[in-house]
Structure formats: C-alpha cells, structure tokens
Amino acid sequence: MDAGFEAHLRADGVEFDATDAELLRTIDSEGSLNRAADALGRSYSRSLQRLTELEEAVGPLVARQRGGSGGGGSELTDEARDLLARFQRLRAEFTGTAEVEETVLFGRVVAREGELATVETDAGRLRALAPDSDGAEAVQVAVRADTVTLHDPGDAPAEVATSARNRFEGRVAAVGEAEAVARVTVDVGAEESLVAIVTTSSVEKLGLADGTPVVASFKATATRASPRER
Amino acid sequence: MDAGFEAHLRADGVEFDATDAELLRTIDSEGSLNRAADALGRSYSRSLQRLTELEEAVGPLVARQRGGSGGGGSELTDEARDLLARFQRLRAEFTGTAEVEETVLFGRVVAREGELATVETDAGRLRALAPDSDGAEAVQVAVRADTVTLHDPGDAPAEVATSARNRFEGRVAAVGEAEAVARVTVDVGAEESLVAIVTTSSVEKLGLADGTPVVASFKATATRASPRER
DNA sequence: GAGCGTTGTTCCCACATAGATACAACCCCG
DNA sequence: CGGGGTTGTATCTATGTGGGAACAACGCTC
C-alpha cells in the first residue's frame, strides 16, 4: 500500500497535468502536433482541442504553422518550456514526499499561535504547523525522515543559535546503509523511534553506529500536524 | 498559477482517494451508507459498488448490518480509521509541498554516487538527490524554503558535526513576518537568493534583520534535482 | 500550378463512470 | 407478526471524455 499522486498546475480553471506535459514534450521532439498525437496514441482532434484549452488559460504554448516546408509544423514557446520545467520540479517534490518515510507521533495541542502549534507527545514537546486542524486537540504529527538532521552532541548548536526549533537527544538504534543514503533510527525515549535519512558520508563523519549518542533536530515549519481520526 | 494535486493510496490496483475518504468519514458520522450517500449527493448504488471495490483490495472497511434496530446501519472498522489517518497525513504533506515556496538553482552535475549528485551552481557546490535525472548533466535544483535552517555564524556547527551537507554563508536580505511564521531571504552571493521559512521566535532569537550575517544549511536528502528542460 | 503534409473544423461514435429506479433480503421492535 | 429502514442486486439511462473520419485552409517546394 503505497502513496501516489497526480500533480497539476492550475491556471484560470484548467489544470495542466502529466498528460499535458507529455504532449508538450512529444511535440518538442516530433516537431509537429500531428506526429506527437499518434506517437502517443492519442487522437489529433482531442490533442488540438486540449492544447487550445491550455493556451486559452496560460497563453501561447506552441507556435504552429500550417502550410510551408514539409507541410508545416509546431514548436514550443519559451513559456511552454518554463511551464514544463516548473511542472517537472513539482513532480520531483511530490515523488519525494510520496516516497519518503515518516515518523508518526500522536499528541495533544497545548498551545497555538497562528498556524503554529505546540504539541505534547510522549517523546516530548514539539512545534509543528497545523493549518487545517483548527481547534482539534488530538493530533498526529508526521516528521519526514529527510527533514531530520543529526548532530554530534559535543558540537551540537545551542538551542538559541539555530532556527531548528525541535530538538531531541537520543541514541542511534539502527543504521541501514544503502548506496549513498542511509536510514538511521534514533531512540529518543519514546515508543516510536525517530527515523532520519542521511547521506552515508554523514554516517561516516558523525561516526554513527548502534548506541552512538546523537542530537536529532527538525524545523517546526517542515513538520505538519493533522487532526487525529477518532 | 498554483500547484495542486490529487493524492491516493494504491493497494492491489485500486486507488483510495479523497472522495473515498469523504465517503468513509460520512458513513462514520451518519451511521449508515444510505444516509452517507445522499448526504454527499451521490447514488447509493455507486457508493456501495465503490465500497466493495475498496474492500476487495484493502480488506474490510465498514461493518454493515442489514435489518435490525432502525433497519440496520454501518460502522467503520479500525482498519478504516487507520486508513483515514494515513490518508490525512499524506494530504497534509502534499499540501505542504504544494504550497511551500522554493528556491530554484540551475547547475551541472559534476559527480554522482548512487542517487546522490553533486551539483555545481553559481551559488556554489551542493549535494542533492537526483533519482530520475539519470545521466542528465544540466539540472535544476529546488530547495524547499521550509527545509532551510538558519544559524548564528558565531555558533554554527562545524561542518563535520552535522548531517546537513549543504551550507552557505550569507546575509539576510529581507525579513517578512506573518503571524507565527516569517519568510527570510538570504543573499548567498548568487543571482538567486535563498528563501527560508522560519518561526517568528527564531527570527527573534537569532536577531534576524536586514544585513544580519547568517549560515543557511539544508540537507542533501531533502533537496531534489531534476533534469533541466532544454 | 500541382503536390504534400501540416493545422484547423466538424460531426459521429465508443466507452467508462455514475445517477435513477425497482425490488429482494434482512432483522430488530413494537 | 407486520412495519420500517437498512443492505444487497439488477437494469436502464445520462453524461463526459476521447477516438475516428472527413474535409477545408494553408504555404513552401518542385
């Protein structure tokens, strides 16, 4: 059971999605909307219709010429390339959040200041963004493994000297190394242990192994609380 | 033009999405599939059909009783509540990535080790995950503003003592404070300045103002490179 | 000027999704 | 023992999305 998504960029009511990006990219490589459509196994009429819908919303995307050498052809505008680049970044970020592991902590909101909440969990207090959980007391806090930074306790920054508001002391419980990225679980004295994804070079530099004392920190603005079901 | 998404959890070919979550939640509050369906303005037949599809894939979600006091009724199983909780966390994370600002840096891959790439940008070298940009030299790197941690330069951790591989020295260019969260732009000597989202209490503690020297750091595993269009 | 392969336009059809309706089965309760 | 409101089941219909085909318009090239 794994997470998935469909990303889109919305402008003026229409949503530019992955199939639209595919269409634009294929027009770019084929040089014509006609060839792009049947390279993708789509109908020409639908492809043109979709393209004009998009252009009505976001402006010119494809410079189309009918007639001329070879009968004509189509070429992407600079705006189309920018759009594709932005969509690709969006996709990359989404796949990251879809695939990254997270540690889930359950707790209660004890204070709230704007969309920033202070949550009491069995691992201790932490601060997290709680945008839509308005008024909910019982919350679940998800800590993305790629947002957790590990520090050498001897050289960890003082609490006032960094903008990482959440800080837990603990010991390494396990290190699982892959090619360039390692999964480190840190026992922070709670039922659930904190998972951090770090580079293998960080594992070396910090000398991480089972039992190594570490300080784990993560930013409040990178942590999200949502209402707990039931 | 803003980013959007449709999240889902896939199991055994079927995708549990937002409308499914809405259905389950309404069954929970209404006590019956029948009332849930027309509270949502959906047809009963389709709702039941969808529910059985989901249950074939993920197991029992709703304990349904036909006949009995009040004619019967339906109740969520614990598995359904877990599923809802997980979906809500997923949604929260996705909305975070959809809404967060990011700094885009363009550069070239100069080294690669597994999915970890070293990228040369005009702001300097940085390390980022580059999963799908296989072999691409020209890349764009997106740095999420909520993953950037700011440090007091006098008390910034030594480079070897933290797992945050990317570190830039700079000066605060602007501070925009909202209710509990502030947007800090940091000039790191590049064309594009780095944007960080931090809490307003961090702004106070670090004494951030225009011109304040800071160290900005972010993890390689929280940064993603994708191929550059063209 | 004819040929050619485009873009643009129009109309029809296939298919999947979901609403509408009818009806059987069920079982507590008064 | 019947009423009531539910869960199941079957069938028909509306609707939206996209494919297919036909044809006009276009402009470079030979």
Coordinates of C-alpha atoms (C1' of nucleotides) in Angstrom, one line a residue:
Chain A
M1 CA 0.0 0.0 0.0
D2 CA 1.9 3.0 -1.2
A3 CA 1.3 6.6 -1.8
G4 CA 0.7 8.2 -5.2
F5 CA -0.5 11.4 -6.6
E6 CA -1.4 13.3 -9.7
A7 CA 0.2 16.7 -9.7
H8 CA -1.1 19.6 -11.7
L9 CA -0.6 23.3 -12.1
R10 CA -3.9 25.2 -12.2
A11 CA -4.4 28.5 -14.1
D12 CA -7.7 30.0 -14.9
G13 CA -9.7 27.0 -14.2
V14 CA -7.8 24.5 -16.3
E15 CA -5.3 22.1 -14.8
F16 CA -2.0 21.4 -16.6
D17 CA -1.2 17.8 -15.7
A18 CA 1.2 15.0 -16.5
T19 CA -0.5 14.0 -19.8
D20 CA -0.3 17.6 -20.9
A21 CA 3.4 17.7 -20.1
E22 CA 3.8 14.6 -22.1
L23 CA 2.1 16.1 -25.0
L24 CA 4.2 19.2 -25.0
R25 CA 7.4 17.2 -24.7
T26 CA 6.4 15.0 -27.6
I27 CA 5.5 18.0 -29.8
D28 CA 9.0 19.2 -29.0
S29 CA 10.7 16.0 -30.0
E30 CA 8.5 15.3 -33.0
G31 CA 8.2 18.8 -34.4
S32 CA 4.5 18.5 -35.1
L33 CA 1.3 18.2 -33.2
N34 CA 0.1 15.6 -35.7
R35 CA 3.1 13.3 -35.2
A36 CA 3.1 13.9 -31.5
A37 CA -0.6 12.8 -31.2
D38 CA -0.2 9.5 -32.9
A39 CA 3.2 8.9 -31.3
L40 CA 1.3 9.0 -28.0
G41 CA -1.6 7.0 -29.4
R42 CA -4.0 9.9 -29.0
S43 CA -6.3 11.4 -31.5
Y44 CA -5.3 14.5 -33.2
S45 CA -8.6 16.3 -32.7
R46 CA -8.5 15.8 -29.0
S47 CA -4.9 16.8 -28.7
L48 CA -5.5 20.0 -30.6
Q49 CA -8.6 20.7 -28.5
R50 CA -6.7 20.2 -25.3
L51 CA -3.9 22.3 -26.5
T52 CA -6.1 25.3 -27.3
E53 CA -7.8 24.9 -23.9
L54 CA -4.5 25.2 -22.2
E55 CA -3.4 28.1 -24.3
E56 CA -6.6 30.0 -23.5
A57 CA -5.7 29.7 -19.9
V58 CA -1.9 30.1 -19.8
G59 CA -1.1 31.9 -23.0
P60 CA 0.7 30.7 -26.2
L61 CA 2.5 27.4 -25.7
V62 CA 3.1 26.1 -29.2
A63 CA 4.0 28.1 -32.3
R64 CA 2.0 26.3 -35.0
Q65 CA 2.5 26.8 -38.7
R66 CA 0.2 25.3 -41.3
G67 CA 1.5 25.1 -44.8
G68 CA 5.1 25.6 -45.6
S69 CA 8.1 23.3 -46.0
G70 CA 7.1 19.8 -45.1
G71 CA 3.5 21.0 -44.7
G72 CA 4.2 23.0 -41.6
G73 CA 5.0 22.1 -38.0
S74 CA 4.9 23.1 -34.4
E75 CA 7.4 24.3 -31.9
L76 CA 7.3 25.0 -28.2
T77 CA 7.4 28.6 -27.0
D78 CA 9.7 29.7 -24.1
E79 CA 6.6 29.9 -21.9
A80 CA 5.9 26.2 -22.6
R81 CA 9.5 25.3 -21.6
D82 CA 9.2 27.3 -18.4
L83 CA 5.9 25.5 -17.7
L84 CA 7.5 22.1 -18.3
A85 CA 10.4 23.0 -16.1
R86 CA 8.1 24.1 -13.3
F87 CA 6.0 21.0 -13.6
Q88 CA 9.0 18.8 -13.5
R89 CA 10.2 20.4 -10.3
L90 CA 6.7 19.9 -8.8
R91 CA 6.7 16.3 -9.8
A92 CA 10.1 15.8 -8.3
E93 CA 9.0 17.3 -5.0
F94 CA 5.8 15.3 -4.9
T95 CA 7.5 12.0 -5.6
G96 CA 9.9 12.9 -2.8
T97 CA 7.0 13.3 -0.3
A98 CA 5.2 10.3 -1.6
E99 CA 8.2 8.0 -1.1
V100 CA 9.9 9.3 2.0
E101 CA 9.4 7.5 5.2
E102 CA 7.9 9.4 8.1
T103 CA 7.7 9.0 11.8
V104 CA 4.3 9.5 13.2
L105 CA 3.8 10.9 16.7
F106 CA 0.5 11.2 18.4
G107 CA -0.2 14.0 20.9
R108 CA -2.3 16.9 22.1
V109 CA -2.1 20.5 21.1
V110 CA -1.2 22.5 24.2
A111 CA -0.7 25.9 22.6
R112 CA -1.4 27.6 19.3
E113 CA -0.1 30.7 17.8
G114 CA -1.4 31.3 14.3
E115 CA -0.9 28.2 12.3
L116 CA 2.0 27.1 14.6
A117 CA 1.0 24.6 17.3
T118 CA 2.9 23.3 20.3
V119 CA 2.2 19.6 20.6
E120 CA 2.7 17.4 23.7
T121 CA 3.8 13.9 22.6
D122 CA 5.3 11.1 24.6
A123 CA 8.6 11.9 23.0
G124 CA 8.3 15.4 24.5
R125 CA 7.1 18.8 23.3
L126 CA 7.4 19.8 19.7
R127 CA 6.3 22.5 17.4
A128 CA 4.6 22.0 14.1
L129 CA 2.4 23.7 11.5
A130 CA -1.2 22.8 12.0
P131 CA -3.1 24.6 9.2
D132 CA -6.3 22.8 8.8
S133 CA -6.6 21.1 12.2
D134 CA -8.4 24.1 13.5
G135 CA -9.3 23.6 17.1
A136 CA -8.5 19.9 17.1
E137 CA -6.8 18.9 20.2
A138 CA -5.9 15.3 19.4
V139 CA -3.4 15.4 16.5
Q140 CA -1.0 13.3 14.7
V141 CA 2.4 14.8 13.8
A142 CA 4.3 13.4 10.8
V143 CA 8.0 14.0 10.8
R144 CA 9.6 13.4 7.4
A145 CA 12.8 11.3 7.6
D146 CA 14.5 13.6 5.2
T147 CA 14.0 16.7 7.3
V148 CA 15.7 15.3 10.4
T149 CA 19.2 16.5 10.9
L150 CA 21.6 14.6 13.2
H151 CA 24.3 16.3 15.2
D152 CA 27.3 15.3 17.2
P153 CA 26.2 16.0 20.8
G154 CA 29.6 17.5 21.6
D155 CA 29.3 20.1 18.9
A156 CA 25.6 20.5 18.6
P157 CA 24.5 24.1 18.2
A158 CA 22.9 25.8 21.2
E159 CA 19.2 26.0 21.1
V160 CA 19.2 29.7 20.6
A161 CA 21.7 29.6 17.8
T162 CA 19.6 27.8 15.2
S163 CA 16.2 28.1 13.6
A164 CA 15.5 24.4 14.1
R165 CA 13.0 24.6 16.9
N166 CA 12.6 20.9 17.6
R167 CA 15.5 19.1 19.2
F168 CA 15.7 15.6 20.7
E169 CA 18.6 13.8 22.3
G170 CA 18.9 10.1 21.9
R171 CA 20.9 7.2 20.8
V172 CA 21.2 5.5 17.4
A173 CA 19.2 2.3 17.4
A174 CA 20.0 1.1 13.9
V175 CA 21.8 2.2 10.8
G176 CA 20.8 0.8 7.4
E177 CA 23.1 1.8 4.7
A178 CA 22.3 1.8 1.0
E179 CA 24.4 3.0 -1.9
A180 CA 24.6 6.7 -1.0
V181 CA 21.9 7.2 1.5
A182 CA 21.4 5.7 5.0
R183 CA 18.4 5.2 7.1
V184 CA 19.2 5.9 10.8
T185 CA 16.7 5.2 13.5
V186 CA 17.2 7.1 16.7
D187 CA 15.7 6.1 20.0
V188 CA 14.5 9.3 21.7
G189 CA 12.9 7.7 24.7
A190 CA 9.5 7.4 23.1
E191 CA 7.5 4.4 22.0
E192 CA 8.1 5.3 18.4
S193 CA 11.7 5.9 17.4
L194 CA 12.6 8.7 15.0
V195 CA 13.8 7.9 11.5
A196 CA 16.3 10.0 9.7
I197 CA 17.5 9.7 6.1
V198 CA 21.1 11.0 5.8
T199 CA 23.9 10.5 3.4
T200 CA 26.4 7.7 4.0
S201 CA 29.2 10.3 4.2
S202 CA 27.3 11.9 7.2
V203 CA 27.2 8.4 8.8
E204 CA 31.0 8.3 8.5
K205 CA 31.7 11.8 9.6
L206 CA 29.5 11.5 12.6
G207 CA 30.7 8.0 13.3
L208 CA 27.1 6.8 13.6
A209 CA 26.7 3.2 14.8
D210 CA 24.3 1.4 17.2
G211 CA 24.4 3.2 20.5
T212 CA 26.0 6.4 19.3
P213 CA 24.5 9.4 21.2
V214 CA 23.2 12.0 18.8
V215 CA 21.1 15.1 18.8
A216 CA 18.2 15.0 16.3
S217 CA 16.7 18.2 15.2
F218 CA 14.0 19.3 12.7
K219 CA 12.3 22.5 11.9
A220 CA 8.8 23.4 13.1
T221 CA 7.9 24.8 9.7
A222 CA 8.8 21.5 8.0
T223 CA 6.6 19.5 10.3
R224 CA 2.9 19.1 9.9
A225 CA 0.2 18.2 12.4
S226 CA -3.2 17.0 11.3
P227 CA -6.3 16.1 13.3
R228 CA -6.2 12.6 14.6
E229 CA -9.0 10.3 13.5
R230 CA -11.1 9.5 16.4
Chain B
M1 CA -0.8 29.7 -11.4
D2 CA -0.5 27.5 -8.4
A3 CA 0.2 23.9 -7.7
G4 CA -2.3 21.2 -6.9
F5 CA -2.6 17.5 -6.6
E6 CA -4.8 14.5 -6.1
A7 CA -3.4 12.1 -3.5
H8 CA -4.2 8.5 -3.3
L9 CA -3.1 5.3 -1.6
R10 CA -2.8 2.4 -4.0
A11 CA -3.4 -1.1 -3.0
D12 CA -3.9 -4.1 -5.3
G13 CA -4.7 -1.9 -8.3
V14 CA -7.3 0.3 -6.8
E15 CA -6.6 3.8 -5.6
F16 CA -8.1 5.2 -2.3
D17 CA -8.6 8.9 -3.0
A18 CA -10.1 12.0 -1.4
T19 CA -13.7 11.1 -2.5
D20 CA -13.3 7.7 -0.9
A21 CA -12.0 9.3 2.3
E22 CA -15.0 11.6 2.3
L23 CA -17.4 8.6 1.9
L24 CA -15.8 6.8 4.8
R25 CA -15.9 9.9 7.0
T26 CA -19.6 10.5 6.2
I27 CA -20.5 6.9 6.9
D28 CA -18.8 7.4 10.3
S29 CA -20.8 10.5 11.1
E30 CA -24.2 9.4 9.6
G31 CA -24.1 5.8 10.8
S32 CA -25.3 4.3 7.5
L33 CA -24.1 4.0 4.0
N34 CA -27.5 5.0 2.7
R35 CA -27.6 8.3 4.6
A36 CA -24.0 9.0 3.8
A37 CA -24.6 8.6 0.1
D38 CA -27.3 11.1 -0.2
A39 CA -25.7 13.4 2.3
L40 CA -22.9 13.6 -0.2
G41 CA -25.3 13.8 -3.2
R42 CA -24.1 10.5 -4.6
S43 CA -26.1 7.5 -5.6
Y44 CA -26.4 4.7 -3.2
S45 CA -25.6 2.0 -5.8
R46 CA -22.4 3.6 -6.9
S47 CA -21.3 4.2 -3.3
L48 CA -21.8 0.6 -2.4
Q49 CA -20.1 -0.6 -5.5
R50 CA -17.1 1.6 -4.8
L51 CA -17.0 0.5 -1.2
T52 CA -16.9 -3.2 -2.1
E53 CA -14.2 -2.5 -4.7
L54 CA -12.1 -0.9 -2.0
E55 CA -12.8 -3.7 0.5
E56 CA -11.7 -6.3 -2.1
A57 CA -8.4 -4.5 -2.3
V58 CA -7.6 -3.5 1.3
G59 CA -9.8 -5.7 3.5
P60 CA -13.0 -4.9 5.5
L61 CA -13.6 -1.2 6.0
V62 CA -17.2 -1.0 7.0
A63 CA -19.2 -3.3 9.3
R64 CA -22.6 -3.3 7.6
Q65 CA -25.7 -4.7 9.2
R66 CA -28.9 -5.1 7.3
G67 CA -32.1 -5.5 9.3
G68 CA -32.1 -4.8 13.0
S69 CA -33.0 -1.8 15.1
G70 CA -33.6 1.1 12.8
G71 CA -33.3 -1.1 9.8
G72 CA -29.6 -1.7 10.3
G73 CA -26.6 0.5 9.8
S74 CA -22.9 0.7 9.1
E75 CA -19.8 1.4 11.1
L76 CA -16.1 1.9 10.3
T77 CA -13.6 -0.8 11.2
D78 CA -10.3 0.0 12.9
E79 CA -8.6 -0.6 9.6
A80 CA -10.7 2.1 8.0
R81 CA -9.7 4.6 10.7
D82 CA -6.1 3.8 10.2
L83 CA -6.5 4.2 6.5
L84 CA -8.2 7.6 7.0
A85 CA -5.5 8.7 9.4
R86 CA -2.8 7.7 6.9
F87 CA -4.5 9.4 4.1
Q88 CA -4.9 12.6 6.1
R89 CA -1.2 12.6 6.9
L90 CA -0.5 12.2 3.2
R91 CA -2.8 15.0 2.3
A92 CA -1.1 17.3 4.8
E93 CA 2.3 16.5 3.5
F94 CA 1.2 17.1 -0.1
T95 CA -0.5 20.4 0.6
G96 CA 2.7 21.4 2.3
T97 CA 4.8 20.7 -0.7
A98 CA 2.2 22.2 -3.0
E99 CA 2.2 25.5 -1.1
V100 CA 5.7 25.9 0.1
E101 CA 8.0 28.3 -1.8
E102 CA 11.2 27.1 -3.2
T103 CA 14.4 28.5 -4.5
V104 CA 15.4 27.2 -7.9
L105 CA 19.1 26.9 -8.7
F106 CA 20.4 25.9 -12.1
G107 CA 23.6 24.0 -12.4
R108 CA 25.5 21.0 -13.8
V109 CA 26.1 17.6 -12.2
V110 CA 29.8 17.2 -11.6
A111 CA 29.7 13.9 -9.6
R112 CA 27.2 11.2 -8.9
E113 CA 27.2 8.5 -6.4
G114 CA 24.1 6.4 -6.5
E115 CA 21.1 8.7 -6.4
L116 CA 23.2 11.4 -4.7
A117 CA 24.5 14.1 -7.1
T118 CA 27.0 16.9 -6.6
V119 CA 25.8 19.9 -8.5
E120 CA 27.8 22.9 -9.4
T121 CA 25.7 26.1 -9.3
D122 CA 26.6 29.7 -9.3
A123 CA 25.9 29.8 -5.6
G124 CA 28.5 27.1 -5.1
R125 CA 28.5 23.3 -4.9
L126 CA 25.7 21.5 -3.3
R127 CA 24.5 17.9 -3.0
A128 CA 21.0 16.7 -3.8
L129 CA 19.1 13.6 -4.7
A130 CA 18.7 13.1 -8.4
P131 CA 16.6 10.0 -8.8
D132 CA 15.1 10.2 -12.3
S133 CA 17.6 12.6 -13.9
D134 CA 19.7 9.7 -15.0
G135 CA 22.7 10.9 -16.8
A136 CA 21.4 14.4 -17.3
E137 CA 24.1 17.0 -16.8
A138 CA 22.1 20.1 -16.9
V139 CA 19.8 20.1 -13.9
Q140 CA 17.6 22.4 -11.8
V141 CA 17.7 22.1 -8.1
A142 CA 14.7 23.0 -5.9
V143 CA 15.4 23.9 -2.3
R144 CA 12.2 24.0 -0.3
A145 CA 12.1 27.1 1.9
D146 CA 10.9 25.0 4.9
T147 CA 14.0 22.8 4.8
V148 CA 16.5 25.6 5.1
T149 CA 17.8 26.1 8.6
L150 CA 19.4 29.3 9.7
H151 CA 22.3 29.6 12.2
D152 CA 24.1 32.2 14.1
P153 CA 27.5 32.3 12.4
G154 CA 29.3 32.5 15.7
D155 CA 27.7 29.3 17.0
A156 CA 27.1 27.4 13.8
P157 CA 28.1 23.8 14.0
A158 CA 31.3 22.7 12.4
E159 CA 30.8 21.1 9.0
V160 CA 31.8 17.7 10.3
A161 CA 29.4 17.8 13.3
T162 CA 26.1 17.8 11.5
S163 CA 24.4 15.7 8.8
A164 CA 23.3 18.9 6.9
R165 CA 25.6 18.6 4.0
N166 CA 24.8 21.9 2.3
R167 CA 25.9 25.0 3.9
F168 CA 26.0 28.6 2.7
E169 CA 27.2 31.7 4.4
G170 CA 25.3 34.9 3.6
R171 CA 23.5 37.9 4.8
V172 CA 19.8 38.4 5.4
A173 CA 18.3 40.4 2.5
A174 CA 14.7 40.7 3.8
V175 CA 12.5 39.5 6.6
G176 CA 8.8 39.3 6.0
E177 CA 6.9 38.4 9.2
A178 CA 3.5 36.9 9.3
E179 CA 1.6 35.8 12.4
A180 CA 3.8 33.0 13.5
V181 CA 5.9 32.3 10.5
A182 CA 8.5 34.5 8.8
R183 CA 9.9 34.4 5.3
V184 CA 13.6 35.3 5.3
T185 CA 15.6 35.8 2.1
V186 CA 19.3 35.2 2.4
D187 CA 21.8 36.6 -0.1
V188 CA 24.3 33.9 -0.6
G189 CA 26.3 35.6 -3.3
A190 CA 24.3 34.1 -6.2
E191 CA 21.9 35.6 -8.6
E192 CA 19.0 33.9 -6.9
S193 CA 18.8 34.4 -3.2
L194 CA 17.8 31.6 -0.8
V195 CA 14.4 31.7 0.8
A196 CA 13.9 30.2 4.3
I197 CA 10.6 29.9 6.2
V198 CA 11.3 30.0 9.9
T199 CA 9.2 30.7 13.0
T200 CA 9.0 34.3 14.2
S201 CA 10.5 33.2 17.5
S202 CA 13.5 32.1 15.5
V203 CA 13.7 35.5 14.0
E204 CA 13.8 37.0 17.5
K205 CA 16.3 34.5 19.0
L206 CA 18.7 34.8 16.1
G207 CA 18.1 38.6 15.9
L208 CA 17.5 38.4 12.1
A209 CA 17.2 41.7 10.3
D210 CA 18.4 43.1 7.0
G211 CA 22.1 42.6 6.8
T212 CA 22.5 40.1 9.6
P213 CA 25.2 37.5 8.7
V214 CA 23.8 34.0 8.9
V215 CA 24.7 30.5 7.9
A216 CA 22.0 28.7 5.9
S217 CA 22.1 24.9 5.8
F218 CA 19.9 22.3 4.3
K219 CA 20.1 18.5 4.0
A220 CA 21.1 16.8 0.7
T221 CA 18.4 14.2 1.2
A222 CA 15.8 16.9 1.4
T223 CA 16.9 18.5 -1.9
R224 CA 15.9 17.2 -5.3
A225 CA 17.5 17.8 -8.6
S226 CA 15.6 17.2 -11.8
P227 CA 16.7 17.4 -15.5
R228 CA 16.6 20.9 -16.9
E229 CA 14.3 21.4 -19.8
R230 CA 16.4 22.2 -22.8
Chain C
dG1 C1' 0.4 25.5 -60.7
dA2 C1' 0.2 20.8 -58.6
dG3 C1' 1.7 18.1 -54.6
dC4 C1' 2.2 17.5 -49.9
dG5 C1' 1.8 17.2 -45.0
dT6 C1' 0.6 20.1 -41.9
dT7 C1' -3.1 22.9 -38.9
dG8 C1' -7.9 23.8 -38.1
dT9 C1' -13.0 22.4 -38.0
dT10 C1' -16.9 19.5 -37.8
dC11 C1' -19.7 15.6 -36.8
dC12 C1' -20.4 11.0 -35.1
dC13 C1' -19.4 7.1 -32.2
dA14 C1' -17.3 4.1 -28.4
dC15 C1' -16.6 3.6 -23.7
dA16 C1' -16.4 4.3 -18.8
dT17 C1' -18.4 6.5 -14.9
dA18 C1' -22.1 7.4 -12.1
dG19 C1' -27.0 8.6 -11.2
dA20 C1' -32.0 6.5 -11.0
dT21 C1' -35.2 3.1 -10.1
dA22 C1' -37.1 -1.0 -8.7
dC23 C1' -37.1 -4.9 -5.8
dA24 C1' -35.5 -8.8 -2.8
dA25 C1' -33.4 -9.9 1.7
dC26 C1' -32.7 -8.9 6.4
dC27 C1' -33.8 -8.4 11.3
dC28 C1' -34.9 -5.7 15.5
dC29 C1' -39.0 -3.8 17.7
dG30 C1' -43.4 -2.5 19.0
Chain D
dC1 C1' -46.4 -10.7 13.1
dG2 C1' -46.1 -6.8 10.3
dG3 C1' -43.6 -2.2 9.9
dG4 C1' -39.5 0.2 8.9
dG5 C1' -35.1 1.4 7.3
dT6 C1' -31.3 -0.7 6.0
dT7 C1' -28.1 -3.6 3.0
dG8 C1' -27.7 -6.1 -1.5
dT9 C1' -28.7 -6.7 -6.6
dA10 C1' -30.1 -5.8 -11.2
dT11 C1' -31.0 -2.9 -15.0
dC12 C1' -31.5 1.3 -17.5
dT13 C1' -30.1 5.9 -18.6
dA14 C1' -27.5 10.3 -18.6
dT15 C1' -23.1 12.5 -19.3
dG16 C1' -18.4 13.5 -20.2
dT17 C1' -14.1 12.2 -22.3
dG18 C1' -11.7 10.9 -26.1
dG19 C1' -11.2 8.3 -30.6
dG20 C1' -12.2 8.3 -35.8
dA21 C1' -13.0 10.1 -40.1
dA22 C1' -13.9 13.5 -43.4
dC23 C1' -12.7 17.9 -45.3
dA24 C1' -11.2 22.8 -45.8
dA25 C1' -7.2 26.1 -45.5
dC26 C1' -2.5 26.9 -45.8
dG27 C1' 2.0 27.8 -47.7
dC28 C1' 6.5 26.0 -49.1
dT29 C1' 8.7 23.2 -52.8
dC30 C1' 9.3 21.2 -57.0

